[in-house]
XYZ file of C-alpha atoms in Angstrom:
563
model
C 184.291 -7.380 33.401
C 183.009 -3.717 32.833
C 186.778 -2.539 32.607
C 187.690 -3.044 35.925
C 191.266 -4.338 36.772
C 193.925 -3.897 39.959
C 197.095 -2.004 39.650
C 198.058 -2.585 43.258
C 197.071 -4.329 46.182
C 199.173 -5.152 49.637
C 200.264 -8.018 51.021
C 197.345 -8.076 53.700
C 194.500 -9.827 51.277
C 195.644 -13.422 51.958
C 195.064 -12.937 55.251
C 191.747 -11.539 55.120
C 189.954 -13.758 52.533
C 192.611 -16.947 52.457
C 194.873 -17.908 49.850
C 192.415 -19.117 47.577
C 190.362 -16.180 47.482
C 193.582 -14.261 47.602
C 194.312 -15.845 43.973
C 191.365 -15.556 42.378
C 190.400 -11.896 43.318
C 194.370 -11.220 41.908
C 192.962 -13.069 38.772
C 189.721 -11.214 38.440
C 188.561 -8.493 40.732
C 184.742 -8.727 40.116
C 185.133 -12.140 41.884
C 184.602 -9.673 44.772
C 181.135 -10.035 44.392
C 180.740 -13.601 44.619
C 182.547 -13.497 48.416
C 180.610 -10.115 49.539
C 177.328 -10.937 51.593
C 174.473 -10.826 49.621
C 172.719 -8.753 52.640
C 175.701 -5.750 52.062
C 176.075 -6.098 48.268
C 173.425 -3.492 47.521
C 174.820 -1.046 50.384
C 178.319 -1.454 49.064
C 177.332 -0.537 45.261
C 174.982 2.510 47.127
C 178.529 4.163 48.420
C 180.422 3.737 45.568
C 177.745 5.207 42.931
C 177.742 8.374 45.997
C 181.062 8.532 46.060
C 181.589 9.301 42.087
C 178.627 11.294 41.567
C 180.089 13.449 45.049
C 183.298 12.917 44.504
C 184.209 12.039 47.973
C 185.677 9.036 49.997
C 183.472 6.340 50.281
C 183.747 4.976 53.739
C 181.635 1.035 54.241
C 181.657 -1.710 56.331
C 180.153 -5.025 54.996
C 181.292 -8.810 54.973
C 183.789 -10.963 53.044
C 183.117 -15.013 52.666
C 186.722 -16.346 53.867
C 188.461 -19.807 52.568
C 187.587 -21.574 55.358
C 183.824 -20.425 55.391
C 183.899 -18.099 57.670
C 182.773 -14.145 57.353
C 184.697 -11.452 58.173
C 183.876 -7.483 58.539
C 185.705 -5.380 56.890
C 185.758 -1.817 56.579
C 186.794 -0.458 53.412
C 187.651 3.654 52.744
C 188.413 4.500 48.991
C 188.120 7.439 47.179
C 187.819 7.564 42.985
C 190.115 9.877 40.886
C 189.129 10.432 37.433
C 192.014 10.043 34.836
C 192.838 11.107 31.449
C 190.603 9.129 29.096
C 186.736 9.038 31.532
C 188.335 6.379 33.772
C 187.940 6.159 37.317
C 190.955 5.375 39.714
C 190.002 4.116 42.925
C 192.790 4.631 45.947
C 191.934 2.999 49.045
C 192.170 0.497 52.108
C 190.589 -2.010 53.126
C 190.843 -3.447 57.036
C 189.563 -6.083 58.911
C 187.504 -5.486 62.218
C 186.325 -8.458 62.522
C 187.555 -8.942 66.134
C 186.390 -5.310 66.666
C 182.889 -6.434 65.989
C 183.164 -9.354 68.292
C 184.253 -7.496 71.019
C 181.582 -4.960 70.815
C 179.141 -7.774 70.837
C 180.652 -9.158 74.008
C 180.760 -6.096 75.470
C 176.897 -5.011 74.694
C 176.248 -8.506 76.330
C 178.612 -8.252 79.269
C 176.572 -4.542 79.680
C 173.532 -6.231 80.082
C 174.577 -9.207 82.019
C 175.807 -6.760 84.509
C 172.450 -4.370 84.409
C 170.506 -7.666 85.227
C 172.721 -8.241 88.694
C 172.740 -4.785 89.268
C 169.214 -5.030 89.655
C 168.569 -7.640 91.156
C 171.783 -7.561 94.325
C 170.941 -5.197 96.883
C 174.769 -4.467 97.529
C 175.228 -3.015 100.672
C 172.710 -0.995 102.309
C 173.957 1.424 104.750
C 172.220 4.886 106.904
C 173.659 7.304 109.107
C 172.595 10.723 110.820
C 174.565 14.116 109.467
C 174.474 16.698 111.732
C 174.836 20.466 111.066
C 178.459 20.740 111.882
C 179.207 17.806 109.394
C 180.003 14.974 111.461
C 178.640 11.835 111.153
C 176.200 9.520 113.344
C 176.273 5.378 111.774
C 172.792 3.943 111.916
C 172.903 0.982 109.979
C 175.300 -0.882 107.908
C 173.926 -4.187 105.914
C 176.153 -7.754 105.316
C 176.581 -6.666 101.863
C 179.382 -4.652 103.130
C 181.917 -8.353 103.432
C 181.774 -8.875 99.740
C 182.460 -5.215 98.548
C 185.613 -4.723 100.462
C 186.848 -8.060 102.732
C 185.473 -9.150 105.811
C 188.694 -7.901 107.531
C 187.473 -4.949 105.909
C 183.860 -4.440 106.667
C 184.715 -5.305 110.486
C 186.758 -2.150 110.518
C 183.662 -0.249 109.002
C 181.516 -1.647 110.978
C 183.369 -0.632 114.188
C 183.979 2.830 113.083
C 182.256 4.425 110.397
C 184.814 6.954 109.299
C 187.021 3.809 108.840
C 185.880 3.495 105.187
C 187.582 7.000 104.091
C 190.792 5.557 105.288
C 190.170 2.777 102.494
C 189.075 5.241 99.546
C 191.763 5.830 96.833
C 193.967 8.989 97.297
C 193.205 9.863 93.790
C 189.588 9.551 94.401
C 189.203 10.856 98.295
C 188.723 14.694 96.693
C 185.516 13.264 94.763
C 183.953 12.277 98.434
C 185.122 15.772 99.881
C 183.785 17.848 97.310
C 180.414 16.191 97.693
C 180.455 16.706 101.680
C 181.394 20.218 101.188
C 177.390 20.851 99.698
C 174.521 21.604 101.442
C 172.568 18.915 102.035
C 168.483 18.739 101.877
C 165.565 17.208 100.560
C 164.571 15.115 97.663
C 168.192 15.585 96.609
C 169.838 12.502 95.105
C 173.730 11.663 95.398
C 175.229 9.321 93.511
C 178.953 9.348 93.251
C 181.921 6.124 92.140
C 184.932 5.743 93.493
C 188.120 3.076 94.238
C 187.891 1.186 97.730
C 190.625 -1.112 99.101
C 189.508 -4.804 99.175
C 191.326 -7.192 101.772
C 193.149 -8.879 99.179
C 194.653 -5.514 97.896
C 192.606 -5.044 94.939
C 191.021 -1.680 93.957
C 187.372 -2.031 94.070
C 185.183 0.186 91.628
C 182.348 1.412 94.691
C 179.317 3.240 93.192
C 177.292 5.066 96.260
C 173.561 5.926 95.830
C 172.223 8.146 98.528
C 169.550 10.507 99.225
C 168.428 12.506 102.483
C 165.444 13.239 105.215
C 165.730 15.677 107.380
C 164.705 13.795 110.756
C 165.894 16.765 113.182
C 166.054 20.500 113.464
C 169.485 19.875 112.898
C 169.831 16.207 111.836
C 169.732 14.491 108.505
C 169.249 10.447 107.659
C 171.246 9.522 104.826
C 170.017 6.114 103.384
C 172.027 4.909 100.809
C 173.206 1.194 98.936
C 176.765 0.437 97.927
C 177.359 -1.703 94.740
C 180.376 -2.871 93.018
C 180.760 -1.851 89.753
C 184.392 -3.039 89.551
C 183.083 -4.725 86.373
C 180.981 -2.200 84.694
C 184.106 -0.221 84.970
C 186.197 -1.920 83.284
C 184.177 -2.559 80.477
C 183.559 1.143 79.988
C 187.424 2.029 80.427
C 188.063 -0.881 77.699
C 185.319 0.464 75.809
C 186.901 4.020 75.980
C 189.962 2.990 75.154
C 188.487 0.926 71.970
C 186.646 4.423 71.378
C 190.333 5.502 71.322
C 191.770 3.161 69.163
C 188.620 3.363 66.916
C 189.430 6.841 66.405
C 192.921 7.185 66.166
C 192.548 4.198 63.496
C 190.114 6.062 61.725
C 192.459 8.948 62.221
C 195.153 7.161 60.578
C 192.977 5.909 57.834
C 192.233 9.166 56.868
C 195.790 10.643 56.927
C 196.631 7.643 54.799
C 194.344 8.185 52.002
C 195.257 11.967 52.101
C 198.618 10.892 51.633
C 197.842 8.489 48.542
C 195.963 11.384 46.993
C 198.709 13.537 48.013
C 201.373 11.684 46.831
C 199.791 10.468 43.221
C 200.385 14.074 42.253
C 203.888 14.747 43.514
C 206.707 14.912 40.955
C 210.360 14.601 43.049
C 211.611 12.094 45.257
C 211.502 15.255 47.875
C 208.056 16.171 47.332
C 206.997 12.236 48.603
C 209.261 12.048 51.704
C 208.231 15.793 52.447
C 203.812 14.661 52.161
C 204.483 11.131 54.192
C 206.540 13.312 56.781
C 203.671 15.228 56.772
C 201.579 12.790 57.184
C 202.745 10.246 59.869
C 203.524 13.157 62.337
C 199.865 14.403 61.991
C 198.395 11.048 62.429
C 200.219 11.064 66.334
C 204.146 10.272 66.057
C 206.359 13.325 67.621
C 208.874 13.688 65.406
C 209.345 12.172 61.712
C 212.758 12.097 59.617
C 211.965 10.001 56.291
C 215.484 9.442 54.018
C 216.231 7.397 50.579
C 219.100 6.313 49.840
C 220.945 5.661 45.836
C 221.907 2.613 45.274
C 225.721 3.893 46.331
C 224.666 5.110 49.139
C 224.489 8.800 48.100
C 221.791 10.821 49.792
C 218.641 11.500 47.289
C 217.014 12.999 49.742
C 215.854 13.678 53.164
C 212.395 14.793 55.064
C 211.504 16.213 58.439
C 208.279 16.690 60.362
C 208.270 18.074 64.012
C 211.811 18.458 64.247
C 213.605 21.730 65.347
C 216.379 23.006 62.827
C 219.345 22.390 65.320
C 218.669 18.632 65.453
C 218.160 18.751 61.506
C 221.168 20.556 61.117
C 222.878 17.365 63.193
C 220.943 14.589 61.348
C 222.074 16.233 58.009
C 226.002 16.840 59.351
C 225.979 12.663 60.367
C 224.417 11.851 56.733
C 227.932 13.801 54.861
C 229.367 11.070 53.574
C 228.681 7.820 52.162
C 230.638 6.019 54.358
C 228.863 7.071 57.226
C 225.475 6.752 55.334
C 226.388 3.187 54.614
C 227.733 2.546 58.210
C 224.212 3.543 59.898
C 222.358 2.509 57.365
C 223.671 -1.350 57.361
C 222.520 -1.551 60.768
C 219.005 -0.743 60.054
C 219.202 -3.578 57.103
C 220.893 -6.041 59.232
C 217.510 -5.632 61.812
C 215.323 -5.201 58.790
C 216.271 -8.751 57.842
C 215.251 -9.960 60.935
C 211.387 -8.071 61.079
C 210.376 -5.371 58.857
C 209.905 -2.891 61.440
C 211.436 -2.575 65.223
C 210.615 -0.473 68.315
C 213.679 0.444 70.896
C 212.979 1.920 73.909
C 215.556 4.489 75.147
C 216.342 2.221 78.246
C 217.634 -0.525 75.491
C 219.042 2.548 73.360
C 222.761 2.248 74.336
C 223.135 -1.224 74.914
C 222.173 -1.930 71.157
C 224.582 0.613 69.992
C 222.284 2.613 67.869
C 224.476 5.174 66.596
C 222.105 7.308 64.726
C 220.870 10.558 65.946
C 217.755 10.840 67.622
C 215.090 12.460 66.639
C 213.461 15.216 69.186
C 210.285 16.857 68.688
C 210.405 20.518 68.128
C 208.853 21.425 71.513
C 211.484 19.691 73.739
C 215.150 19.682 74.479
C 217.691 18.717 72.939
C 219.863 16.288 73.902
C 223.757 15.930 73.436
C 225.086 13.971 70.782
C 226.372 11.182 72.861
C 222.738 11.015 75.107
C 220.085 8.589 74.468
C 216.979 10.055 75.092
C 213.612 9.204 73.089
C 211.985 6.410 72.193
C 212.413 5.497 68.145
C 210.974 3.184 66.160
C 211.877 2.453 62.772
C 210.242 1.402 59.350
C 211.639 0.750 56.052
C 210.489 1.569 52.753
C 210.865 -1.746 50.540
C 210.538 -2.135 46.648
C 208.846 -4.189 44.812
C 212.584 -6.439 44.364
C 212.364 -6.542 48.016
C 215.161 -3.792 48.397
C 215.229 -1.261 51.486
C 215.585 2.245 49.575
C 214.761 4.056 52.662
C 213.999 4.465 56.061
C 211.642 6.306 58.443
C 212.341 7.115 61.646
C 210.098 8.049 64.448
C 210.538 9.629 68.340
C 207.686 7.728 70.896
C 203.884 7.700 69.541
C 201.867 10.439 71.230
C 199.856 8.966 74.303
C 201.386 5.633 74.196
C 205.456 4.148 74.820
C 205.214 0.962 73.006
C 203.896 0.863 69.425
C 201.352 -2.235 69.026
C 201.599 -4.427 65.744
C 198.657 -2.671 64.505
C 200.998 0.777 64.460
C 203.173 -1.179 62.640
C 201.214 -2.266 60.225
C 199.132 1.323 59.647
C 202.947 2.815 59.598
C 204.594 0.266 57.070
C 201.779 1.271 54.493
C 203.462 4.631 54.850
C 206.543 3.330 54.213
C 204.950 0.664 51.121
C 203.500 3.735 50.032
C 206.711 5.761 49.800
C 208.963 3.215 47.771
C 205.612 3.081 45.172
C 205.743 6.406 44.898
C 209.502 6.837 44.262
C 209.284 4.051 41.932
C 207.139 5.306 39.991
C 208.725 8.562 39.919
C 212.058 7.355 38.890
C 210.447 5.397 35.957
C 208.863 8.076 34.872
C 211.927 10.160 34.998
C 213.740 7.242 33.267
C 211.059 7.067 30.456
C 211.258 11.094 30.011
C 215.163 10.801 29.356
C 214.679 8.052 27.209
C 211.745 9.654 25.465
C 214.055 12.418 24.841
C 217.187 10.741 23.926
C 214.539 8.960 21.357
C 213.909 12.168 20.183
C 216.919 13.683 19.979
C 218.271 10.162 17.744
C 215.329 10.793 15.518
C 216.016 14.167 14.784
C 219.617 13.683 14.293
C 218.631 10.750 11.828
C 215.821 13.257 9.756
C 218.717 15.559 9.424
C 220.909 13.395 7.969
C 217.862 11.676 5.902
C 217.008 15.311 4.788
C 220.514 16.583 3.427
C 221.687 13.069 2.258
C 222.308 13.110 -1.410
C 220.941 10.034 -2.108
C 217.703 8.238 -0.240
C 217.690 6.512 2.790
C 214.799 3.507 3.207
C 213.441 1.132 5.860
C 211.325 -1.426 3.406
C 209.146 -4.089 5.748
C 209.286 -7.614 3.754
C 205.438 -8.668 4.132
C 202.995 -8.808 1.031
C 202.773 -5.014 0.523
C 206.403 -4.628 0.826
C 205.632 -0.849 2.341
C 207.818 1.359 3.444
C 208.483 2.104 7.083
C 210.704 5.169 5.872
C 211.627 6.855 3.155
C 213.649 10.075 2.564
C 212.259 12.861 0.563
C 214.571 12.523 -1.863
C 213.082 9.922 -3.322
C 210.571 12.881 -4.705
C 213.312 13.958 -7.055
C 214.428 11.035 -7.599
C 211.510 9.279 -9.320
C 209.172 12.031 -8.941
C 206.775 10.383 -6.576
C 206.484 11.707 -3.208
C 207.777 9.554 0.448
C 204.417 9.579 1.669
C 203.256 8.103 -0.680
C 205.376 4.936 -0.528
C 204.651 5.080 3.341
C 201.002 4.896 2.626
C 200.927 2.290 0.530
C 199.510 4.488 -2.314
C 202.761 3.883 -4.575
C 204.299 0.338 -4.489
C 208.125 0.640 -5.197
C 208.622 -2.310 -7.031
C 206.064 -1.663 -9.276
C 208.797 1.028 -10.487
C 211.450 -1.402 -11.519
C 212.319 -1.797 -15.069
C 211.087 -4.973 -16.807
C 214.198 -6.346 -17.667
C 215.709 -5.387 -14.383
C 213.539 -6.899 -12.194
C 214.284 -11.113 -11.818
C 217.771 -10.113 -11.321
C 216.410 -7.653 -8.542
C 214.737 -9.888 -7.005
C 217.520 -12.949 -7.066
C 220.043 -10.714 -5.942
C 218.111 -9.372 -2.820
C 216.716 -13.088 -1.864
C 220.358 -14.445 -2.432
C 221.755 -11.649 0.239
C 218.615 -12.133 2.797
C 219.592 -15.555 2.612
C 223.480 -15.685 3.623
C 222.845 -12.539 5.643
C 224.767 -10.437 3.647
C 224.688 -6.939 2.321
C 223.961 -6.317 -1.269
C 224.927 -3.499 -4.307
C 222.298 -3.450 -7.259
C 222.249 -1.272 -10.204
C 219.455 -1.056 -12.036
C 216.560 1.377 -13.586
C 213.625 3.411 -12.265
C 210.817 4.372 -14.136
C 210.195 8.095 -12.920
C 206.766 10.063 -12.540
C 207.420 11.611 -16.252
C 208.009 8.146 -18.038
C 211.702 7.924 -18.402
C 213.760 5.734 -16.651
C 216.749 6.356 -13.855
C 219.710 4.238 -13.266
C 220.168 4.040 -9.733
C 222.619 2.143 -7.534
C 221.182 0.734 -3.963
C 223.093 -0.602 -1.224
C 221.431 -2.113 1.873
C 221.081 -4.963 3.759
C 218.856 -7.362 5.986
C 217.894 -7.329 9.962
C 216.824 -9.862 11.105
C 214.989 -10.977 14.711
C 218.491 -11.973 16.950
C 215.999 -15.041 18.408
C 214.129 -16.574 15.987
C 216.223 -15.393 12.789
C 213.433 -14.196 11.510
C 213.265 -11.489 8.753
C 212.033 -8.094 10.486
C 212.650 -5.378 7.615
C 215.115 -4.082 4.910
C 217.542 -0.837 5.323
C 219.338 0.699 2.538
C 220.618 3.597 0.393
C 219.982 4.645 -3.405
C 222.080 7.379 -4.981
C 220.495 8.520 -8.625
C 223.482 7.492 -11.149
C 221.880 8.404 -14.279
C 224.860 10.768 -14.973
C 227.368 8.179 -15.265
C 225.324 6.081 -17.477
């Protein structure tokens, strides 16, 4: 499986390869292979290999076979971090673009489509005279003219020329000024779009292709075609704004895998609001205020990005207490329930009774306590039990009023990213304080072990009979040092007297038996031959489940002076 295993994946696999693909990659990653297209399998391997040898992101697009046969595109950015031991930690994301694909497809046909009647429709061929003081003389106006702009329309035009600036859209009539306000001449071509008024009230996309003769001392013929492009236009705003999208998901991809990086190094619960702050307002949102809450209620801490210090100063004076943390913060739960994020527009502000402070960004004004001003949308940060440990709040995306899913989405990874973090954080910190309680017991217990007058043991019952532990003080008391009983080189049994040793041995069985402690005296051949009376008191512990026997603890005191 060439050591290759997932720590973490999101919830969006299922819906990308299916449920049964879902399971089985969750089972065994390589099974990757198997559902990548054969025809991308060597690309995809290319990448990676760069990526380690560079040590950079690795950024690829290829195919996944889905459940129901299907293939979808995905594009996949990860970047490897080596790790303590020559491993390789990959961090990344994985998206699919499948409709993105499509769409491009349709458009690069639609494109062509529309080339071929561009080509092929004459449009509306028009001419008319200019004359040196700029006026205009129609010659000619073809039929074309009814199915750019109405037939109600085109009579107009037809009657009076000048008619057709009266149709052009204001936002567009300086692009037809600007063009008259040239010289005109020669072997120059003009070719100029712009919005026309159809009879049904529809803006028309016009494009005009002209060029001029001079027929006249004074006189130029303009001959020129009119074609709608009403069409082409839209497809190149909708493929601008996909350009847009493209980017600003790329954008966000980016900021998201600086974040991971980011945030696999940070050490406080402060340090991870502080980076995704950080994050989410450079990836387009105005203003960012990221808070987790204790379990109580009690404010662990609390994140800003893009917000000025007077509306920090009020966020922070309406967090003071836990009952008015818990009073704002139940409200975001009770509409958590319901979806995991949610977008309210300021119109819709009041009459929800959102009662938290808005956010504002740093470069506008702020507005009273009681106002409603921005935009917010909110996103939780969920555990792994399911459990909303935080929140993120955000003033109106930059460029655009209502968040789409795919915002969402891009923005709960932030969030899913966040509670990971802090999770792993406070385990860590739990394991640290438990590491050095552990510690602490152990060296209260050597201390003890160390100035005890007599020796302390932990014996494991299996066929050695070793020792787990042994105080030193075994060394003077048979002469043999502890390590070696912990070793194994020195069995302690083997120390017992002859004659002592049954009754040893029924005595101890008897107690492990009822569960009870036991008190033997008996002897102990030492290192220089003699023996040593010694009394030992211990007892059995045993597994609390199965009953079984798990090791022996007890205490011998050298009584040799009595005897």
């Amino acid at each position: 499986r060439h050591g290759r295993h997932l720590r973490y994946i999101g919830p969006g696999l299922e819906q990308i390869v299916g449920t049964e693909n879902s399971r089985r990659l969750l089972e065994d990653f390589d099974y990757i292979c198997e559902i990548t297209s054969p025809e991308d399998q060597g690309e995809v391997r290319r990448r990676g290999f760069e990526a380690i040898r560079n040590k950079t992101m690795s950024d690829c697009v290829f195919r996944l076979r889905h459940d129901d046969g299907t293939w979808r595109w995905i594009r996949a950015a990860a970047t490897p971090q080596e790790f303590e031991g020559g491993g390789i930690r990959w961090y990344g994301v994985a998206q699919d673009i499948t409709r993105e694909r499509e769409t491009e497809h349709q458009l690069q046909e639609s494109d062509q489509q529309l080339r071929m009647l561009a080509e092929n429709l004459p449009g509306a061929v028009y001419s008319f005279d200019r004359l040196a003081d700029g006026s205009r003389e129609a010659q000619f106006f073809g039929p074309g003219l009814d199915s750019l702009i109405g037939p109600k329309h085109a009579e107009l035009v037809y009657g009076d020329f000048a008619a057709l600036d009266g149709l052009v859209h204001p936002d567009d009539i300086g692009i037809i000024e600007d063009e008259r306000q040239r010289p005109i001449g020669e072997d120059r071509h003009v070719s100029m779009t712009w919005r026309t008024r159809h009879d049904d009230g529809t803006w028309r996309w016009l494009r005009c292709d002209s060029a001029a003769r001079r027929v006249g001392p004074d006189r130029f013929r303009v001959h020129g075609i009119l074609t709608d492009v009403t069409a082409q236009k839209v497809i190149d705003i909708e493929r601008e704004r996909a350009a847009v999208q493209l980017s600003n998901k790329n954008r966000q991809l980016s900021t998201l895998l600086r974040a991971a990086m980011e945030v696999s190094a940070a050490h406080t619960v402060q340090e991870t609001l502080q980076i995704i702050a950080d994050a989410v307002h450079s990836a387009g949102w105005d203003a960012v205020v990221v808070v987790h809450y204790e379990p109580q209620f009690e404010l662990n801490a609390i994140a800003f990005a893009g917000v000025d210090e007077q509306t920090q100063a009020r966020i922070l004076a309406n967090q003071s207490t836990p009952e008015q943390r818990r009073r704002r913060f139940q409200k975001g739960l009770d509409r958590f329930r319901i979806g995991r994020s949610y977008y309210i527009p300021a119109a819709q502000a009041r009459s929800l009774e959102v009662n938290i402070p808005l956010v504002h960004a740093a470069t506008g004004p702020l507005a009273d306590v009681t106002e409603y001003g921005n935009n917010i949308a909110y996103v939780p940060m969920v555990d792994d039990q399911g459990q909303v440990q935080g929140v993120m709040w955000l003033d109106e995306p930059e460029g655009q009023h209502v968040p789409v899913a795919a915002t969402f989405e891009y923005l709960e990874f932030f969030g899913d990213l966040a509670a990971r973090t802090i999770e792993r954080i406070q385990l860590r910190e739990r394991m640290l304080a438990a590491v050095d309680a552990l510690r602490q017991s152990e060296q209260t217990f050597r201390i003890l072990a160390d100035h005890s007058p007599g020796v302390i043991y932990i014996c494991r019952r299996d066929d050695k009979q070793g020792m787990d532990f042994i105080s030193p003080v075994i060394e003077k008391t048979v002469g043999i040092r502890a390590e070696d009983f912990v070793f194994g080189v020195r069995r302690f049994n083997d120390l017992v007297h002859p004659d002592d040793a049954e009754l040893v041995r029924t005595k101890m069985l008897q107690s492990i038996a009822d569960r009870t402690a036991f008190r033997l005296v008996y002897r102990l051949r030492h290192a220089d031959g003699q023996y040593r009376w010694i009394e030992e008191n211990g007892t059995s512990v045993h597994d609390e489940t199965t009953g079984e026997l798990q090791y022996l603890v007890g205490f011998i005191l050298d009584i040799s002076a009595r005897r």
